[in-house]
Coordinates of C-alpha atoms in Angstrom, one line a residue:
M1 CA 0.0 0.0 0.0
Q2 CA 1.1 3.5 -0.7
F3 CA 0.6 6.1 2.0
S4 CA 1.8 9.6 2.5
T5 CA 4.7 10.3 4.9
S6 CA 2.3 12.3 7.2
L7 CA -0.1 9.3 7.3
F8 CA 2.6 6.9 8.2
A9 CA 3.8 9.3 10.9
A10 CA 0.3 9.7 12.4
A11 CA -0.2 5.9 12.4
A12 CA 3.2 5.2 13.9
L13 CA 2.7 7.8 16.6
L14 CA -0.8 6.4 17.4
V15 CA 0.5 2.9 17.6
S16 CA 3.6 3.8 19.7
S17 CA 1.5 5.8 22.1
A18 CA -0.7 2.8 22.7
S19 CA 2.3 0.5 23.0
A20 CA 3.9 2.8 25.5
Q21 CA 0.8 3.0 27.6
H22 CA 0.6 -0.8 27.6
A23 CA 4.3 -1.1 28.6
S24 CA 3.8 1.4 31.4
G25 CA 1.4 -1.0 33.1
A26 CA -1.6 1.2 32.7
A27 CA -4.8 -0.4 34.1
A28 CA -6.7 0.0 30.9
P29 CA -6.2 1.5 27.5
Q30 CA -7.7 4.9 26.7
T31 CA -11.0 5.5 25.0
A32 CA -11.2 6.1 21.3
L33 CA -11.5 9.9 21.8
Q34 CA -8.6 9.9 24.3
V35 CA -6.4 8.0 21.9
A36 CA -7.2 10.5 19.1
A37 CA -6.8 13.5 21.4
G38 CA -3.3 12.3 22.4
N39 CA -2.1 12.6 18.8
K40 CA -1.8 16.1 17.1
D41 CA -2.3 14.6 13.7
F42 CA -6.0 14.0 14.6
S43 CA -6.6 17.5 16.0
T44 CA -9.1 18.4 13.2
L45 CA -11.2 15.3 13.9
V46 CA -11.1 15.8 17.7
S47 CA -12.0 19.5 17.3
L48 CA -15.0 18.7 15.0
A49 CA -16.2 15.9 17.1
G50 CA -16.0 18.1 20.2
K51 CA -18.9 20.2 18.8
F52 CA -21.3 17.4 19.5
P53 CA -21.8 16.1 23.1
S54 CA -23.6 13.0 21.7
I55 CA -20.6 12.0 19.6
V56 CA -18.2 12.7 22.4
S57 CA -20.3 10.4 24.6
I58 CA -20.1 7.6 22.1
L59 CA -16.3 8.0 21.6
N60 CA -15.7 8.1 25.3
G61 CA -18.3 5.5 26.3
T62 CA -18.0 1.9 27.4
A63 CA -20.1 0.3 24.6
P64 CA -17.9 -1.4 21.9
I65 CA -17.3 0.7 18.9
T66 CA -15.1 1.0 15.8
V67 CA -13.8 4.4 14.8
F68 CA -12.3 5.1 11.3
A69 CA -10.2 8.1 12.2
P70 CA -9.2 10.5 9.4
T71 CA -6.0 12.3 9.9
N72 CA -5.5 16.1 9.4
A73 CA -4.1 15.3 6.0
A74 CA -7.3 13.5 5.1
F75 CA -9.3 16.7 5.8
T76 CA -6.9 18.7 3.8
K77 CA -7.3 16.3 0.9
L78 CA -11.1 16.7 1.1
S79 CA -10.7 20.5 1.1
T80 CA -8.4 20.3 -2.0
E81 CA -10.3 17.7 -4.0
S82 CA -13.8 18.6 -3.1
P83 CA -13.8 22.2 -1.8
A84 CA -17.6 22.7 -2.1
L85 CA -18.2 19.5 -0.1
F86 CA -15.6 20.5 2.5
K87 CA -17.2 23.9 2.9
A88 CA -20.7 22.4 3.2
V89 CA -19.5 19.8 5.8
T90 CA -17.6 22.3 8.0
S91 CA -20.3 25.0 7.9
D92 CA -23.4 22.9 8.4
D93 CA -23.5 21.1 11.8
T94 CA -26.2 18.7 10.7
L95 CA -24.2 17.6 7.7
L96 CA -21.0 17.5 9.8
S97 CA -22.7 15.3 12.4
T98 CA -23.9 13.0 9.6
V99 CA -20.3 12.7 8.2
L100 CA -18.7 12.1 11.6
T101 CA -21.1 9.4 12.7
Y102 CA -20.5 7.6 9.3
H103 CA -17.0 7.0 10.7
V104 CA -18.3 5.0 13.7
L105 CA -19.6 1.5 13.9
G106 CA -21.7 1.1 17.0
D107 CA -21.8 -2.2 19.0
L108 CA -19.1 -3.6 16.7
V109 CA -15.4 -4.0 16.9
F110 CA -14.3 -4.6 13.3
D111 CA -11.3 -7.0 13.3
P112 CA -9.9 -7.5 9.8
T113 CA -8.1 -10.7 10.9
K114 CA -11.5 -12.3 11.6
A115 CA -13.4 -10.6 8.7
A116 CA -14.5 -12.0 5.3
A117 CA -12.9 -10.7 2.1
R118 CA -15.8 -8.3 1.5
N119 CA -17.9 -6.9 4.4
F120 CA -20.9 -4.6 4.6
V121 CA -21.2 -2.9 8.0
K122 CA -23.8 -0.5 9.3
T123 CA -22.5 2.8 10.7
A124 CA -23.8 4.9 13.5
Q125 CA -25.1 7.3 10.9
G126 CA -27.3 4.6 9.5
S127 CA -25.8 4.1 6.1
T128 CA -23.6 1.1 5.1
L129 CA -19.9 1.1 4.6
R130 CA -18.0 -1.5 2.6
A131 CA -14.8 -3.0 3.9
D132 CA -12.6 -5.2 1.7
V133 CA -9.9 -7.2 3.3
G134 CA -7.0 -8.4 1.2
K135 CA -3.3 -9.0 1.1
D136 CA -2.7 -5.3 0.9
G137 CA -4.8 -4.5 4.0
V138 CA -8.2 -3.0 4.4
A139 CA -9.9 -0.9 1.8
L140 CA -13.1 1.0 2.5
A141 CA -15.7 2.0 -0.1
F142 CA -18.4 4.5 0.3
G143 CA -20.4 5.4 -2.8
L144 CA -17.7 6.2 -5.4
G145 CA -15.1 7.1 -2.8
S146 CA -12.5 4.9 -1.2
S147 CA -10.0 4.9 1.6
K148 CA -7.2 2.8 3.1
V149 CA -6.7 1.7 6.7
A150 CA -3.1 2.6 7.7
A151 CA -3.0 1.2 11.2
S152 CA -5.3 -0.2 13.9
V153 CA -5.1 0.7 17.6
P154 CA -7.1 -1.1 20.3
T155 CA -8.9 1.1 22.8
S156 CA -10.8 0.5 26.0
N157 CA -14.1 0.7 24.1
G158 CA -13.1 -1.0 20.8
V159 CA -10.6 0.0 18.1
V160 CA -9.4 3.0 16.1
H161 CA -8.5 2.4 12.5
V162 CA -6.5 5.2 10.9
V163 CA -7.8 6.2 7.5
D164 CA -6.3 8.4 4.7
T165 CA -9.6 9.8 3.5
V166 CA -12.7 11.4 5.0
L167 CA -15.6 9.0 4.6
V168 CA -18.8 10.5 3.1
P169 CA -22.2 8.8 3.3
P170 CA -23.4 7.4 -0.1
S171 CA -25.2 9.8 -2.4
K172 CA -28.5 9.5 -4.2
V173 CA -28.8 7.2 -7.2
S174 CA -29.0 10.0 -9.7
E175 CA -26.0 11.8 -8.3
T176 CA -24.0 8.6 -8.2
A177 CA -24.9 7.9 -11.9
V178 CA -23.8 11.3 -13.0
A179 CA -20.6 11.1 -10.9
A180 CA -19.8 7.7 -12.4
G181 CA -20.3 8.9 -16.0
L182 CA -23.5 6.9 -16.6
T183 CA -25.0 9.7 -18.6
S184 CA -27.4 7.5 -20.6
L185 CA -29.0 6.1 -17.4
A186 CA -29.3 9.6 -16.0
A187 CA -30.9 10.8 -19.3
A188 CA -33.3 7.8 -19.3
L189 CA -34.4 8.6 -15.7
T190 CA -34.9 12.3 -16.7
K191 CA -36.9 11.4 -19.8
V192 CA -39.6 9.6 -17.9
D193 CA -39.4 12.0 -14.9
F194 CA -38.1 9.2 -12.7
I195 CA -35.2 10.9 -10.8
G196 CA -37.3 11.9 -7.8
A197 CA -38.8 8.5 -7.5
V198 CA -35.6 6.5 -7.8
D199 CA -33.8 8.8 -5.4
G200 CA -36.4 8.2 -2.8
L201 CA -36.3 4.4 -2.9
K202 CA -35.2 2.6 0.2
D203 CA -33.7 -0.9 0.7
V204 CA -33.4 -1.7 -3.0
T205 CA -30.9 -3.1 -5.5
I206 CA -30.5 -1.3 -8.8
F207 CA -28.7 -2.7 -11.9
A208 CA -27.3 0.3 -13.8
P209 CA -26.5 -0.2 -17.5
T210 CA -23.4 1.3 -19.0
N211 CA -23.7 3.9 -21.7
K212 CA -22.7 1.3 -24.3
A213 CA -25.5 -1.0 -23.0
F214 CA -28.0 1.7 -23.9
D215 CA -26.3 2.2 -27.3
D216 CA -26.8 -1.5 -28.0
L217 CA -30.4 -1.3 -27.0
N218 CA -31.0 1.6 -29.3
A219 CA -29.4 -0.3 -32.2
F220 CA -31.6 -3.3 -31.4
A221 CA -34.7 -1.2 -31.4
A222 CA -33.8 0.4 -34.7
K223 CA -33.1 -3.0 -36.3
N224 CA -36.5 -4.3 -35.2
N225 CA -38.5 -1.1 -36.0
L226 CA -39.3 -0.6 -32.3
T227 CA -40.0 2.9 -31.0
I228 CA -39.0 3.0 -27.3
T229 CA -41.8 5.1 -25.9
D230 CA -41.8 6.6 -22.5
S231 CA -44.1 3.8 -21.4
I232 CA -41.6 1.1 -22.6
L233 CA -38.7 3.0 -21.1
S234 CA -40.4 3.3 -17.8
A235 CA -41.1 -0.4 -17.7
V236 CA -37.5 -1.3 -18.6
L237 CA -36.1 1.0 -15.9
N238 CA -38.4 -0.5 -13.3
Y239 CA -37.3 -3.9 -14.3
H240 CA -33.8 -2.9 -13.2
I241 CA -34.9 -2.3 -9.6
V242 CA -35.0 -5.2 -7.2
K243 CA -36.7 -5.2 -3.9
G244 CA -34.3 -5.6 -1.0
V245 CA -30.6 -5.0 -0.8
V246 CA -28.6 -7.8 -2.6
Y247 CA -24.9 -7.6 -2.5
S248 CA -22.6 -9.5 -4.8
T249 CA -21.6 -11.7 -1.9
D250 CA -25.2 -12.7 -1.4
V251 CA -25.4 -13.9 -5.0
V252 CA -22.1 -15.7 -4.9
K253 CA -23.3 -17.5 -1.7
A254 CA -26.7 -18.4 -3.1
K255 CA -25.4 -19.2 -6.6
A256 CA -28.8 -18.4 -8.2
A257 CA -31.9 -16.3 -7.3
K258 CA -35.1 -14.9 -8.9
P259 CA -35.5 -11.5 -7.2
T260 CA -38.8 -9.6 -7.6
T261 CA -38.4 -6.4 -9.6
A262 CA -40.4 -3.1 -9.4
Y263 CA -42.0 -3.8 -12.8
N264 CA -45.4 -5.5 -12.1
G265 CA -43.7 -7.9 -9.6
L266 CA -42.0 -9.8 -12.4
T267 CA -38.7 -11.6 -11.6
S268 CA -35.3 -11.7 -13.3
D269 CA -32.7 -14.4 -13.0
V270 CA -29.6 -13.5 -11.0
A271 CA -26.8 -16.0 -10.8
F272 CA -23.1 -16.6 -10.2
D273 CA -21.4 -18.6 -12.9
G274 CA -18.2 -19.2 -11.0
T275 CA -16.6 -16.1 -12.5
D276 CA -19.2 -13.4 -12.9
V277 CA -22.5 -12.3 -11.4
T278 CA -25.1 -12.2 -14.2
V279 CA -28.6 -11.0 -14.6
K280 CA -31.0 -12.2 -17.3
G281 CA -34.5 -10.8 -18.1
A282 CA -37.3 -12.5 -20.0
G283 CA -36.4 -10.4 -23.0
N284 CA -32.6 -11.2 -23.0
T285 CA -31.1 -14.0 -25.0
T286 CA -27.8 -13.7 -23.1
P287 CA -27.5 -12.5 -19.5
A288 CA -25.9 -9.2 -18.5
K289 CA -22.7 -9.2 -16.6
V290 CA -22.0 -7.2 -13.5
V291 CA -18.9 -5.1 -14.4
I292 CA -18.8 -3.0 -11.2
A293 CA -20.3 -4.5 -8.1
D294 CA -21.5 -3.2 -4.8
V295 CA -21.6 0.6 -5.3
L296 CA -23.3 1.9 -2.2
V297 CA -26.0 4.5 -2.7
A298 CA -28.3 6.3 -0.2
G299 CA -31.2 3.8 -0.8
G300 CA -29.3 0.6 -1.1
V301 CA -26.7 -0.8 -3.6
V302 CA -26.0 -0.4 -7.4
H303 CA -24.4 -2.9 -9.6
V304 CA -23.2 -1.7 -13.0
V305 CA -24.1 -4.1 -15.8
D306 CA -22.9 -4.3 -19.5
T307 CA -26.4 -5.0 -21.0
V308 CA -29.8 -3.5 -20.5
I309 CA -32.0 -6.0 -18.7
L310 CA -35.3 -6.5 -20.5
P311 CA -38.7 -8.0 -19.6
D312 CA -40.7 -9.5 -22.5
L313 CA -40.8 -6.5 -24.9
A314 CA -43.5 -8.1 -27.1
K315 CA -45.9 -8.1 -24.1
I316 CA -45.1 -4.5 -23.2
V317 CA -45.6 -3.3 -26.8
A318 CA -48.9 -5.2 -27.0
G319 CA -49.9 -3.5 -23.8
T320 CA -49.5 -0.1 -25.5
G321 CA -51.9 -1.1 -28.3
K322 CA -49.4 -2.2 -30.9
N323 CA -50.6 -5.8 -31.2
G324 CA -49.1 -8.3 -33.5
I325 CA -45.5 -7.2 -33.3
N326 CA -43.3 -10.2 -32.9
L327 CA -40.0 -9.1 -31.4
P328 CA -37.0 -11.4 -30.9
S329 CA -35.2 -11.5 -27.6
F330 CA -32.5 -8.9 -27.1
T331 CA -29.0 -10.2 -27.7
A332 CA -26.2 -7.9 -26.8
P333 CA -23.4 -7.6 -29.4
S334 CA -20.4 -9.8 -28.6
G335 CA -17.7 -8.1 -26.6
T336 CA -20.1 -5.8 -24.8
G337 CA -18.5 -6.5 -21.5
A338 CA -15.0 -5.9 -22.7
A339 CA -16.1 -2.6 -24.2
T340 CA -17.3 -1.0 -20.9
P341 CA -16.3 2.6 -21.3
A342 CA -13.8 4.1 -18.9
T343 CA -16.4 6.6 -17.7
T344 CA -18.2 3.9 -15.8
K345 CA -15.2 3.1 -13.6
A346 CA -15.7 4.2 -10.1
P347 CA -13.2 6.9 -9.1
T348 CA -11.0 5.8 -6.1
S349 CA -11.2 9.0 -4.0
G350 CA -12.7 12.4 -3.8
A351 CA -15.6 11.4 -6.0
N352 CA -18.4 12.2 -3.7
K353 CA -18.6 15.8 -4.7
V354 CA -21.6 18.1 -4.5
V355 CA -23.2 16.9 -7.8
A356 CA -26.9 17.4 -7.2
G357 CA -26.9 20.6 -9.3
A358 CA -25.2 18.8 -12.2
V359 CA -27.8 16.0 -12.5
G360 CA -30.3 18.1 -14.4
A361 CA -27.7 19.7 -16.7
V362 CA -25.9 16.6 -17.7
A363 CA -29.0 14.4 -18.0
A364 CA -30.8 17.1 -20.1
A365 CA -27.9 17.3 -22.5
A366 CA -27.7 13.5 -22.8
A367 CA -31.4 13.1 -23.2
A368 CA -31.2 14.9 -26.5
L369 CA -29.0 12.0 -27.7
L370 CA -31.1 9.2 -26.2
F371 CA -33.8 7.6 -28.3

């Protein structure tokens, strides 16, 4: 793992302080807040947390907790990479409290040595944080952002994990789509006036097609003389929404499932073929592959797929009064997965910027090109 000198110094000082305390024969280690307060490299975190008695009580309490502690350098990085977000967080106490509590796991001491390769943990803020454990250590994922754990220090009430990035709770679905470069999806949501509805969903799984996946669908529609009306588009988008939060690890464990979608309660086929997680609709000849898994959003989780997942289009078209149209099942062009555009790759850090205002502008521009 690559860490800055200041991060290494902060981690080393935190660990050495804990070791010295242990060697001195102290009756018990310090609380999470006391450990952080004893290290000048966490002065920003300690100062901000001190504004909230409820947070101080948690950090100084006896209940088991895990604290992901950003260094001063992490806050500086946030101010440099996302100045608007940094200003919003530090000037709005409600937002600041939300961000700070996202760094705390209540009633849980997260021990990487006993954890699975991929873990989803609930924070004190209420949203989920992803923790991946591998040979290079622990990597945290939150929305499109990520962070590394540099060191871990036991405390009297749990553990402090030093992190190199300020963790920000996951954003809304539409904001995440725009930030990830999924402009065709954002345009489709805008076209059927679906952004407000999808952003308000709770406890759902959303399969988000890449831009190329929408291009392939448009080519398929043109070849078969199919006009993708708003009614059809709305049905297709709803078919990508699954009730309940389903992580990739759930699919790998179950091997196969038929989750209920938001389109008339119809199901799709989700499976793990030993290599990829796939999703197949009634209107697909070949299943879509998940190319980016487990992107956390405010209402659940998003998996980016390389093919638009379709219900039986013939039945949808018949339902709009265009009877007698016999449509073949949708077959994505070969190589679709390999051609996933770079814009759909999740940025590694600083990606959770204030993008709400950009949703309308980007989606409106893309809508002119969609269908």
